[in-house]
Amino acid sequence: MNRRNFIETVAVGGLAAATSSSFSPSTPVQTPAGWSAPAKRSNEFSADVVVAGGGLGGCAAALAALRNHLRVILTEETDWIGGQISQQGVPPDEHQWIETHGATQLYRTFRTAVRDYYIRNYPLTDEARNRKHLNPGDGAVSRLCHEPRVAVAVLQDMLAPYQSSQQLIVLLEHKITGADTSGDRVRALKALSYRSGKEVVLTAPYFVDATELGDLLPLTGTEFVTGTESKKETGELHAPEKADPNNQQSFTVCFAMDYVPEINQKKTEHRIEKPKDYAFWQKLVPKLTPAWSGKLLDLSYSNPSTLEPKKLGFHPEGIATGSALNLWNYRRLINKNNFKSGTYLSDITVVNWPQNDYFLGNLVGVSEKEFKKHVDGGKQLSLSLFYWLQTEAPRPDGGQGWPGLRLRPDIMGTEDGMAKYPYVRESRRIKAVFTVLEEHVGAANRALITGQKTGNTAAEFYDSVGTGYYHIDLHPSSRGNNYIDFGSLPFQIPLGALLPQRMENLLPANKNIGTTHITNGCYRLHPVEWSIGEAVGQLVAFSHRKNVIPRAVRAQKPLLEEFQKQVRSQGIETDWPK
């Protein structure tokens, strides 16, 4: 779009007109050699870098840029920063070494601050308060299960000093709706405020796409892929024979609940109205290959590793359910026994289970109408699961349903009790300078490549700018694939996967890096997303200081070595302990 026309389409006035000039850097924004700084308009915000998306990757990118003295604009579609850990309601999925290594120092600082928040503000028992690694919910999935709003509070605290000094401006409830590009560079973004309906222009020499779906990629013309690649394209052991851009992982609309069967010795019932689509979901047998275990709303599912039917348990008092996992304890956010007697009537748990994975359509590459249709469908599925738990779920005593179950909208910060945004597992992915393949990080594929009986070390990347670990975990897909779940190896994050092949000043900082459909399954979790974002924020600051485009940092060995030294000096691990 012509820059003048782009600017003129944006409404002038309000917040932007009042604050954009005061937020501009006190000295002119530096731009790499050969770049021209766009002329400033009254309805613009300008800074050194614009980070679109306030999830974990976006927050980490902003914090890394800020500590290196850059001015940052951070936008977020919802009214909560934090992404999957807050607005999507998912406590952190982490590896078993997270307390000591395999993540950045800043991420561990965040985790410590979450624990300190509970110690400072909550009536913990003496035992819980003195526990070295406090886990407020004692959820089975993580060493730190906590409420979404605590994550928001901690992230806001981390950003607050920069906001106060106007080094950072955060635009909540702003969606990026347009982009102005020139050749291989992004010049400006257009953002719509959901609160006021007004639009502003955001200008900077660098832009970061930390959105949940890679929204900036199509807006800026950045080359990207979606869905599954073929085995011919990638050579991956678990890749399908044919590529399918529309074959994407399911998403989940999470919700929180507690269990209050009686108050003051009076029985209570919190039954919601029967969801309008309940009959559909109650009968649905997923059409997946290999076959699912039976009905979706049932206490069984396909074992992700073997795809054999596997029984699950459910008891909302946290009581053991034999050898089967009690789903109540799986993602429990609050274990009432960690708090002084009477603080909580019940534990609180979040529901992100196999039973509410929505795979009947995609969120990526569809119209706004189709997007809303599938999000609404995901909400209907989750409400139907909750209603089924209240009315039909089998009980150990032979009865049906747990009418004492209660939705907790306050935990999710919404009126309907559903998370503010769907839990997204798969995004658009840049066509990168380097793409991480299964042979680099998958245990079995790595063994085939190296000739070892079992792979025990992931590929070493000379341009590593971070580390991470999670098994490769792909949920049922929109084209009917059942779980794809298998072992991976502790891995590095290569700088080449963070660099688009063509665009010079746009970088990814979420699930939109240079992975495949397969390897996305281990690079998409909380601490890895944070590490990606922090590396990107560092890269912007380094490129800004050296007056080079980000791609040159990898291309020139002295620059790469200096950059890696810098990131290590700021608490980013680039390798695993031997």
Coordinates of C-alpha atoms in Angstrom, one line a residue:
M1 CA 0.0 0.0 0.0
N2 CA 1.2 3.5 -0.8
R3 CA 2.5 5.1 2.5
R4 CA 0.4 8.3 2.2
N5 CA -2.7 6.3 1.5
F6 CA -1.9 4.0 4.4
I7 CA -1.6 6.9 6.8
E8 CA -4.7 8.7 5.6
T9 CA -6.8 5.6 6.2
V10 CA -6.2 5.9 9.9
A11 CA -8.4 8.0 12.1
V12 CA -6.6 10.9 13.7
G13 CA -7.1 11.9 17.4
G14 CA -7.7 10.4 20.8
L15 CA -5.0 8.6 22.6
A16 CA -2.7 8.4 19.7
A17 CA -2.7 12.1 19.0
A18 CA -2.2 12.9 22.6
T19 CA 0.7 10.6 23.3
S20 CA 2.5 9.6 20.1
S21 CA 4.9 12.6 20.1
S22 CA 5.8 12.3 23.7
F23 CA 6.6 8.6 23.3
S24 CA 8.9 9.1 20.3
P25 CA 12.6 8.7 21.2
S26 CA 14.3 11.8 22.3
T27 CA 16.9 11.2 19.7
P28 CA 16.2 10.2 16.1
V29 CA 15.5 6.5 15.6
Q30 CA 18.5 4.9 14.0
T31 CA 18.0 2.8 11.0
P32 CA 20.4 0.4 9.2
A33 CA 22.4 1.9 6.4
G34 CA 20.4 2.6 3.3
W35 CA 17.1 2.7 5.1
S36 CA 15.0 5.9 5.1
A37 CA 13.2 6.8 8.3
P38 CA 9.5 7.5 7.4
A39 CA 8.1 10.9 8.1
K40 CA 6.3 11.3 11.4
R41 CA 2.5 12.0 11.5
S42 CA 0.4 13.1 14.3
N43 CA -1.5 9.8 14.6
E44 CA 1.6 7.7 14.9
F45 CA 3.4 5.9 17.7
S46 CA 7.0 5.5 16.9
A47 CA 9.7 3.5 18.7
D48 CA 12.8 1.4 18.1
V49 CA 10.8 -1.8 17.8
V50 CA 7.1 -2.7 17.6
V51 CA 6.2 -6.1 19.1
A52 CA 2.8 -7.3 18.0
G53 CA 1.4 -9.8 20.4
G54 CA 1.7 -9.8 24.2
G55 CA 2.1 -13.5 24.8
L56 CA 5.1 -15.0 26.5
G57 CA 7.3 -14.6 23.4
G58 CA 6.1 -11.0 23.0
C59 CA 6.7 -10.1 26.6
A60 CA 10.2 -11.7 26.6
A61 CA 11.1 -9.9 23.3
A62 CA 10.0 -6.6 24.8
L63 CA 11.9 -7.1 28.1
A64 CA 15.1 -8.1 26.2
A65 CA 14.9 -5.0 24.0
L66 CA 14.0 -2.8 27.0
R67 CA 17.0 -3.9 29.1
N68 CA 19.2 -3.1 26.1
H69 CA 17.9 0.5 26.1
L70 CA 15.5 0.3 23.2
R71 CA 12.1 2.0 23.1
V72 CA 9.3 -0.5 22.6
I73 CA 5.6 -0.6 21.6
L74 CA 3.8 -3.8 22.6
T75 CA 0.3 -4.5 21.3
E76 CA -2.1 -7.2 22.6
E77 CA -5.5 -8.2 21.2
T78 CA -7.0 -9.0 24.6
D79 CA -6.9 -7.1 27.9
W80 CA -4.4 -9.6 29.4
I81 CA -0.7 -10.0 28.5
G82 CA 0.8 -13.5 28.9
G83 CA -0.7 -15.5 26.0
Q84 CA -1.0 -19.2 26.7
I85 CA -0.2 -18.8 30.4
S86 CA -2.9 -16.3 31.0
Q87 CA -5.5 -15.4 28.4
Q88 CA -5.5 -19.0 27.2
G89 CA -5.6 -20.4 30.7
V90 CA -2.9 -23.0 30.4
P91 CA -0.4 -23.4 33.3
P92 CA 3.2 -23.9 32.0
D93 CA 4.1 -27.2 30.3
E94 CA 7.8 -27.6 31.2
H95 CA 10.6 -30.1 31.2
Q96 CA 11.9 -31.9 34.3
W97 CA 15.1 -29.7 34.6
I98 CA 13.4 -26.4 34.5
E99 CA 14.3 -25.3 38.0
T100 CA 18.0 -25.3 37.2
H101 CA 18.6 -25.1 33.4
G102 CA 17.1 -25.5 30.0
A103 CA 15.5 -22.0 30.1
T104 CA 16.7 -18.4 30.3
Q105 CA 17.5 -16.7 33.6
L106 CA 14.7 -14.2 32.9
Y107 CA 12.2 -17.0 32.5
R108 CA 13.3 -18.5 35.8
T109 CA 13.1 -15.0 37.4
F110 CA 9.5 -14.9 36.2
R111 CA 8.8 -18.3 37.8
T112 CA 10.3 -17.2 41.1
A113 CA 8.2 -14.0 41.0
V114 CA 5.1 -16.2 40.6
R115 CA 6.0 -18.1 43.7
D116 CA 6.9 -14.9 45.6
Y117 CA 3.5 -13.5 44.6
Y118 CA 1.7 -16.3 46.4
I119 CA 4.1 -16.1 49.4
R120 CA 3.5 -12.3 49.7
N121 CA -0.2 -12.2 49.1
Y122 CA -1.9 -15.5 49.9
P123 CA -2.5 -17.2 53.3
L124 CA -0.3 -20.3 52.6
T125 CA 0.2 -23.0 55.2
D126 CA 3.6 -22.8 56.9
E127 CA 4.6 -26.0 55.1
A128 CA 3.7 -24.6 51.7
R129 CA 5.3 -21.2 52.4
N130 CA 8.6 -22.8 53.3
R131 CA 8.6 -25.3 50.4
K132 CA 11.6 -24.7 48.2
H133 CA 9.7 -25.2 44.9
L134 CA 6.1 -24.1 45.8
N135 CA 3.5 -25.4 43.4
P136 CA 0.2 -23.6 44.3
G137 CA -1.9 -26.1 42.5
D138 CA 0.3 -29.2 42.6
G139 CA -1.0 -30.0 39.2
A140 CA 0.5 -33.2 37.6
V141 CA 1.4 -31.4 34.4
S142 CA 3.8 -28.9 35.8
R143 CA 6.1 -27.9 38.7
L144 CA 4.4 -24.6 38.8
C145 CA 0.6 -24.6 38.3
H146 CA -0.9 -21.3 39.1
E147 CA -3.8 -18.9 38.3
P148 CA -3.7 -17.0 35.0
R149 CA -4.2 -13.6 36.7
V150 CA -1.0 -14.1 38.8
A151 CA 1.0 -14.5 35.6
V152 CA -0.6 -11.2 34.4
A153 CA 0.3 -9.5 37.6
V154 CA 3.9 -10.7 37.6
L155 CA 4.4 -9.7 33.9
Q156 CA 2.9 -6.3 34.5
D157 CA 5.3 -5.8 37.4
M158 CA 8.2 -6.7 35.2
L159 CA 7.1 -4.2 32.6
A160 CA 6.0 -1.4 35.0
P161 CA 9.3 0.5 35.4
Y162 CA 9.6 0.8 31.6
Q163 CA 6.0 2.0 31.2
S164 CA 6.5 4.6 33.9
S165 CA 9.6 6.0 32.1
Q166 CA 7.8 5.9 28.8
Q167 CA 10.5 3.6 27.4
L168 CA 7.6 1.2 26.8
I169 CA 4.0 1.7 25.8
V170 CA 1.5 -1.2 25.9
L171 CA -1.6 -1.0 23.7
L172 CA -4.1 -3.6 25.1
E173 CA -7.1 -4.6 23.1
H174 CA -5.4 -3.5 19.8
K175 CA -5.4 -5.7 16.8
I176 CA -3.0 -5.3 13.9
T177 CA -5.1 -4.8 10.8
G178 CA -2.7 -3.6 8.1
A179 CA 0.9 -3.1 7.1
D180 CA 2.9 -0.7 5.0
T181 CA 5.9 -2.4 3.3
S182 CA 8.5 -1.3 0.8
G183 CA 10.4 -4.1 -0.9
D184 CA 11.9 -6.3 1.8
R185 CA 11.1 -4.0 4.7
V186 CA 8.1 -3.3 6.8
R187 CA 7.7 0.5 7.3
A188 CA 4.6 0.6 9.5
L189 CA 1.7 -1.3 11.0
K190 CA -1.9 -0.2 11.5
A191 CA -3.6 -1.2 14.7
L192 CA -7.3 -1.0 15.6
S193 CA -8.4 -0.3 19.2
Y194 CA -11.3 -2.5 20.3
R195 CA -12.1 0.0 23.0
S196 CA -12.4 3.2 21.0
G197 CA -12.7 1.9 17.5
K198 CA -9.9 4.2 16.4
E199 CA -6.8 3.2 14.4
V200 CA -3.2 4.3 14.9
V201 CA -0.1 3.8 12.9
L202 CA 3.0 2.2 14.5
T203 CA 6.4 2.9 13.0
A204 CA 9.8 1.6 13.8
P205 CA 12.9 0.2 12.1
Y206 CA 12.2 -3.3 13.5
F207 CA 9.0 -5.3 13.9
V208 CA 8.3 -8.5 15.8
D209 CA 5.5 -10.9 15.1
A210 CA 4.6 -12.4 18.4
T211 CA 0.9 -12.9 17.6
E212 CA -0.7 -16.3 18.3
L213 CA -1.4 -17.1 14.7
G214 CA 1.5 -15.3 12.8
D215 CA -0.9 -12.5 11.7
L216 CA 1.8 -10.2 10.5
L217 CA 3.1 -12.7 7.9
P218 CA 0.3 -12.4 5.4
L219 CA -0.2 -8.7 6.1
T220 CA 3.4 -7.9 5.3
G221 CA 3.8 -10.4 2.4
T222 CA 6.3 -12.4 4.4
E223 CA 6.6 -16.0 3.0
F224 CA 5.1 -18.6 5.2
V225 CA 3.8 -22.2 5.4
T226 CA 0.9 -23.8 7.3
G227 CA -0.2 -27.3 8.0
T228 CA 1.8 -30.4 7.2
E229 CA 4.8 -30.7 4.9
S230 CA 5.2 -33.9 2.9
K231 CA 7.9 -36.6 3.5
K232 CA 9.4 -35.7 0.1
E233 CA 9.8 -32.0 1.3
T234 CA 11.4 -32.7 4.7
G235 CA 12.5 -36.3 4.8
E236 CA 10.9 -36.5 8.3
L237 CA 10.2 -40.0 9.7
H238 CA 6.7 -39.0 10.8
A239 CA 5.7 -36.7 7.9
P240 CA 2.8 -37.7 5.7
E241 CA 3.3 -38.6 2.0
K242 CA 1.3 -35.6 0.9
A243 CA 1.5 -32.0 2.1
D244 CA -1.7 -30.4 3.3
P245 CA -1.7 -26.7 4.4
N246 CA -5.1 -27.1 5.9
N247 CA -4.1 -30.0 8.2
Q248 CA -3.6 -28.2 11.5
Q249 CA -3.6 -29.2 15.1
S250 CA -6.7 -28.8 17.2
F251 CA -7.1 -25.8 19.5
T252 CA -8.8 -25.8 22.9
V253 CA -11.0 -23.3 24.7
C254 CA -10.1 -23.8 28.3
F255 CA -12.1 -23.2 31.4
A256 CA -11.7 -23.4 35.2
M257 CA -14.0 -25.1 37.7
D258 CA -14.2 -26.0 41.4
Y259 CA -16.4 -28.4 43.3
V260 CA -18.8 -27.1 46.0
P261 CA -21.5 -29.8 46.6
E262 CA -22.7 -28.1 49.8
I263 CA -22.3 -24.8 51.7
N264 CA -23.2 -24.6 55.4
Q265 CA -24.4 -28.2 55.2
K266 CA -26.9 -27.3 52.4
K267 CA -26.6 -29.1 49.1
T268 CA -25.9 -26.8 46.2
E269 CA -26.3 -27.3 42.5
H270 CA -24.5 -25.2 39.9
R271 CA -25.9 -26.9 36.8
I272 CA -25.6 -24.7 33.7
E273 CA -28.2 -24.6 31.0
K274 CA -27.9 -27.4 28.5
P275 CA -25.6 -26.0 25.8
K276 CA -27.3 -25.6 22.4
D277 CA -24.9 -28.0 20.7
Y278 CA -24.9 -30.6 23.5
A279 CA -26.7 -33.3 21.5
F280 CA -24.1 -33.1 18.8
W281 CA -21.0 -33.2 21.1
Q282 CA -22.6 -35.8 23.4
K283 CA -22.9 -38.3 20.6
L284 CA -19.8 -37.4 18.6
V285 CA -17.3 -40.2 17.8
P286 CA -14.3 -38.5 16.3
K287 CA -13.4 -39.6 12.8
L288 CA -9.7 -40.0 13.2
T289 CA -7.0 -42.2 11.8
P290 CA -6.0 -44.4 13.6
A291 CA -9.4 -44.6 15.3
W292 CA -10.3 -42.8 18.5
S293 CA -11.3 -44.7 21.6
G294 CA -15.0 -44.1 21.3
K295 CA -17.2 -41.1 22.1
L296 CA -15.3 -37.8 22.6
L297 CA -17.2 -37.1 25.9
D298 CA -16.1 -40.1 27.8
L299 CA -13.4 -41.0 30.4
S300 CA -11.2 -42.6 27.8
Y301 CA -9.1 -41.4 25.0
S302 CA -6.4 -42.6 22.6
N303 CA -3.1 -43.0 24.3
P304 CA -1.0 -40.4 22.5
S305 CA 2.1 -42.7 22.3
T306 CA 0.4 -46.0 21.3
L307 CA -3.0 -44.8 20.1
E308 CA -4.6 -47.7 22.1
P309 CA -7.7 -46.8 24.1
K310 CA -6.7 -45.6 27.6
K311 CA -8.9 -45.1 30.6
L312 CA -9.0 -41.9 32.6
G313 CA -10.4 -41.1 36.0
F314 CA -12.3 -38.2 37.4
H315 CA -13.0 -37.3 41.0
P316 CA -13.4 -33.6 42.0
E317 CA -12.1 -34.1 45.5
G318 CA -8.7 -35.1 44.1
I319 CA -9.1 -38.7 45.3
A320 CA -7.0 -41.3 43.5
T321 CA -8.9 -43.1 40.7
G322 CA -7.0 -46.4 40.7
S323 CA -4.3 -46.7 38.1
A324 CA -6.0 -44.1 35.9
L325 CA -5.0 -40.4 35.9
N326 CA -7.5 -38.3 37.9
L327 CA -8.1 -35.5 35.4
W328 CA -9.1 -33.2 38.3
N329 CA -5.4 -33.2 39.4
Y330 CA -4.0 -32.9 35.9
R331 CA -4.0 -29.1 35.5
R332 CA -5.0 -28.1 39.0
L333 CA -4.3 -24.4 39.7
I334 CA -5.1 -24.3 43.4
N335 CA -4.7 -27.2 45.9
K336 CA -6.7 -26.0 48.8
N337 CA -4.5 -27.9 51.2
N338 CA -1.6 -25.5 50.4
F339 CA -3.6 -22.7 52.0
K340 CA -4.9 -22.1 55.5
S341 CA -8.1 -23.9 56.4
G342 CA -11.2 -22.1 55.1
T343 CA -9.4 -20.1 52.5
Y344 CA -10.9 -22.2 49.7
L345 CA -14.0 -24.3 49.6
S346 CA -12.5 -26.5 46.9
D347 CA -9.5 -27.0 44.7
I348 CA -9.6 -25.2 41.4
T349 CA -8.6 -26.9 38.2
V350 CA -8.4 -25.9 34.6
V351 CA -9.8 -28.1 31.8
N352 CA -7.5 -28.5 28.9
W353 CA -8.1 -32.2 28.2
P354 CA -8.4 -34.5 25.2
Q355 CA -12.2 -34.2 25.5
N356 CA -12.3 -30.5 24.6
D357 CA -9.8 -30.4 21.8
Y358 CA -11.6 -28.8 18.9
F359 CA -10.6 -30.3 15.5
L360 CA -13.6 -29.5 13.2
G361 CA -11.9 -26.5 11.6
N362 CA -8.9 -24.2 11.7
L363 CA -8.2 -20.7 13.0
V364 CA -5.3 -20.0 10.5
G365 CA -6.0 -19.0 7.0
V366 CA -9.8 -18.5 7.4
S367 CA -12.1 -15.5 7.2
E368 CA -13.1 -13.6 10.3
K369 CA -16.5 -15.2 10.0
E370 CA -15.0 -18.7 9.9
F371 CA -12.7 -17.9 12.8
K372 CA -15.6 -16.8 15.0
K373 CA -17.6 -19.9 14.0
H374 CA -14.8 -22.3 15.1
V375 CA -14.1 -20.3 18.3
D376 CA -17.8 -20.5 19.1
G377 CA -17.7 -24.2 18.3
G378 CA -14.8 -24.6 20.7
K379 CA -16.7 -22.9 23.4
Q380 CA -19.8 -25.1 22.8
L381 CA -17.6 -28.2 23.1
S382 CA -16.1 -27.0 26.4
L383 CA -19.5 -26.1 27.8
S384 CA -20.8 -29.4 26.6
L385 CA -18.0 -31.2 28.4
F386 CA -18.7 -29.3 31.6
Y387 CA -22.4 -30.1 31.4
W388 CA -21.6 -33.7 30.8
L389 CA -19.4 -33.7 33.9
Q390 CA -22.2 -32.2 35.9
T391 CA -24.9 -34.6 34.6
E392 CA -23.6 -37.8 33.0
A393 CA -20.0 -38.5 34.0
P394 CA -19.7 -41.9 35.7
R395 CA -19.0 -41.8 39.5
P396 CA -17.1 -44.3 41.5
D397 CA -20.2 -45.0 43.6
G398 CA -22.1 -46.0 40.4
G399 CA -24.0 -42.7 40.1
Q400 CA -23.9 -40.2 37.3
G401 CA -22.7 -36.6 37.2
W402 CA -21.3 -34.1 39.7
P403 CA -23.8 -31.3 40.2
G404 CA -21.5 -29.6 42.7
L405 CA -19.1 -28.7 39.9
R406 CA -19.0 -24.9 39.4
L407 CA -17.7 -22.8 36.6
R408 CA -15.2 -20.1 37.7
P409 CA -15.4 -17.2 35.3
D410 CA -13.4 -15.1 37.7
I411 CA -10.4 -17.3 37.2
M412 CA -10.5 -16.7 33.5
G413 CA -11.5 -13.1 33.7
T414 CA -14.5 -13.5 31.5
E415 CA -18.3 -13.5 31.8
D416 CA -18.9 -16.9 30.2
G417 CA -16.2 -18.8 32.1
M418 CA -14.3 -19.6 29.0
A419 CA -10.7 -18.4 28.4
K420 CA -10.3 -15.1 26.7
Y421 CA -8.6 -16.7 23.7
P422 CA -8.3 -20.2 22.4
Y423 CA -5.2 -22.2 23.3
V424 CA -3.4 -22.3 20.0
R425 CA -1.0 -25.1 19.2
E426 CA -0.1 -24.2 15.6
S427 CA 0.5 -21.0 13.7
R428 CA 1.7 -19.8 10.4
R429 CA 5.4 -20.5 10.2
I430 CA 8.0 -18.3 8.3
K431 CA 9.9 -19.7 5.4
A432 CA 13.2 -19.4 7.3
V433 CA 16.9 -19.2 6.5
F434 CA 17.1 -22.5 8.4
T435 CA 14.2 -24.9 9.2
V436 CA 14.4 -27.3 12.2
L437 CA 13.5 -30.8 11.0
E438 CA 12.7 -34.0 12.9
E439 CA 16.1 -35.4 12.1
H440 CA 17.5 -32.6 14.3
V441 CA 15.5 -33.1 17.4
G442 CA 13.4 -36.3 17.1
A443 CA 14.9 -39.3 19.0
A444 CA 14.1 -42.0 16.5
N445 CA 14.8 -39.9 13.4
R446 CA 18.1 -38.7 14.9
A447 CA 19.2 -42.3 15.5
L448 CA 18.6 -43.1 11.9
I449 CA 20.7 -40.1 10.7
T450 CA 23.5 -40.7 13.1
G451 CA 23.6 -44.5 12.9
Q452 CA 23.3 -44.8 16.7
K453 CA 20.9 -47.4 18.1
T454 CA 19.1 -44.6 20.0
G455 CA 19.5 -40.9 19.6
N456 CA 20.8 -39.3 22.7
T457 CA 21.9 -35.8 21.6
A458 CA 20.0 -33.4 19.4
A459 CA 21.8 -31.7 16.5
E460 CA 24.2 -29.0 17.5
F461 CA 23.6 -25.7 15.8
Y462 CA 26.6 -23.4 15.4
D463 CA 24.2 -20.4 15.6
S464 CA 22.4 -21.5 18.8
V465 CA 20.7 -18.7 20.7
G466 CA 18.7 -20.7 23.2
T467 CA 17.7 -24.1 24.5
G468 CA 14.5 -26.0 25.2
Y469 CA 13.0 -29.4 25.6
Y470 CA 9.6 -31.1 25.3
H471 CA 8.5 -34.3 23.6
I472 CA 7.1 -34.0 20.1
D473 CA 3.4 -33.6 20.9
L474 CA 0.9 -33.1 18.1
H475 CA -2.8 -33.2 19.0
P476 CA -5.6 -34.5 16.7
S477 CA -5.8 -32.5 13.6
S478 CA -8.5 -30.9 11.4
R479 CA -7.9 -33.4 8.6
G480 CA -8.4 -36.4 10.9
N481 CA -5.0 -37.4 12.2
N482 CA -5.0 -38.8 15.7
Y483 CA -2.2 -38.0 18.1
I484 CA 1.4 -37.9 16.8
D485 CA 3.4 -38.2 20.0
F486 CA 7.0 -39.4 20.4
G487 CA 10.3 -38.8 22.1
S488 CA 12.6 -35.8 21.3
L489 CA 16.0 -34.7 22.6
P490 CA 17.0 -31.6 24.6
F491 CA 17.5 -29.1 21.8
Q492 CA 18.9 -25.8 20.8
I493 CA 17.2 -22.9 19.2
P494 CA 19.1 -22.0 16.0
L495 CA 19.2 -18.3 15.0
G496 CA 18.5 -19.3 11.4
A497 CA 15.0 -20.5 12.4
L498 CA 14.3 -16.9 13.6
L499 CA 15.2 -15.3 10.3
P500 CA 12.8 -14.9 7.3
Q501 CA 14.4 -15.8 4.0
R502 CA 13.6 -12.4 2.5
M503 CA 12.2 -9.8 4.9
E504 CA 14.9 -7.7 6.6
N505 CA 13.3 -6.1 9.6
L506 CA 10.5 -8.5 10.7
L507 CA 11.2 -11.3 13.1
P508 CA 9.0 -14.1 14.6
A509 CA 8.6 -14.6 18.3
N510 CA 6.0 -17.2 18.9
K511 CA 5.0 -20.5 17.2
N512 CA 5.7 -18.9 13.9
I513 CA 9.5 -19.7 13.6
G514 CA 11.2 -21.9 11.1
T515 CA 9.9 -25.3 12.3
T516 CA 7.9 -27.9 10.5
H517 CA 4.5 -29.2 11.4
I518 CA 6.3 -32.0 13.2
T519 CA 9.0 -30.1 15.1
N520 CA 6.5 -27.4 16.1
G521 CA 5.3 -30.1 18.5
C522 CA 8.3 -29.5 20.8
Y523 CA 9.1 -25.8 20.1
R524 CA 5.6 -24.5 21.0
L525 CA 5.6 -24.8 24.8
H526 CA 5.8 -22.0 27.4
P527 CA 9.6 -21.8 28.2
V528 CA 10.6 -22.3 24.6
E529 CA 8.3 -19.6 23.4
W530 CA 9.8 -17.3 26.0
S531 CA 13.4 -18.2 25.0
I532 CA 12.5 -17.5 21.3
G533 CA 11.1 -14.1 22.2
E534 CA 14.0 -13.2 24.4
A535 CA 16.5 -14.1 21.7
V536 CA 14.6 -12.0 19.2
G537 CA 14.6 -9.0 21.5
Q538 CA 18.3 -9.4 21.9
L539 CA 18.8 -9.7 18.2
V540 CA 16.9 -6.5 17.5
A541 CA 19.0 -4.6 20.1
F542 CA 22.2 -6.0 18.7
S543 CA 21.3 -5.3 15.1
H544 CA 20.2 -1.8 16.1
R545 CA 23.5 -1.1 17.8
K546 CA 25.6 -2.6 15.0
N547 CA 23.5 -0.9 12.3
V548 CA 23.0 -4.1 10.3
I549 CA 20.0 -6.2 9.3
P550 CA 19.4 -9.2 11.5
R551 CA 20.2 -11.7 8.8
A552 CA 23.8 -10.3 8.7
V553 CA 24.4 -11.3 12.3
R554 CA 24.2 -15.0 11.3
A555 CA 26.0 -14.5 8.0
Q556 CA 29.1 -12.9 9.4
K557 CA 31.0 -15.1 11.8
P558 CA 32.5 -12.3 14.0
L559 CA 29.1 -10.7 14.4
L560 CA 27.5 -14.1 15.3
E561 CA 30.2 -14.9 17.9
E562 CA 29.8 -11.4 19.4
F563 CA 26.0 -11.8 19.5
Q564 CA 26.2 -15.2 21.1
K565 CA 28.6 -13.9 23.7
Q566 CA 26.1 -11.1 24.4
V567 CA 23.1 -13.3 24.9
R568 CA 25.0 -15.6 27.2
S569 CA 26.1 -12.7 29.3
Q570 CA 22.4 -11.8 29.7
G571 CA 21.4 -15.2 31.0
I572 CA 20.4 -17.0 27.8
E573 CA 21.8 -20.5 27.6
T574 CA 22.9 -21.6 24.2
D575 CA 23.8 -25.2 25.0
W576 CA 22.8 -27.9 27.4
P577 CA 25.2 -29.1 30.2
K578 CA 27.3 -32.0 28.9

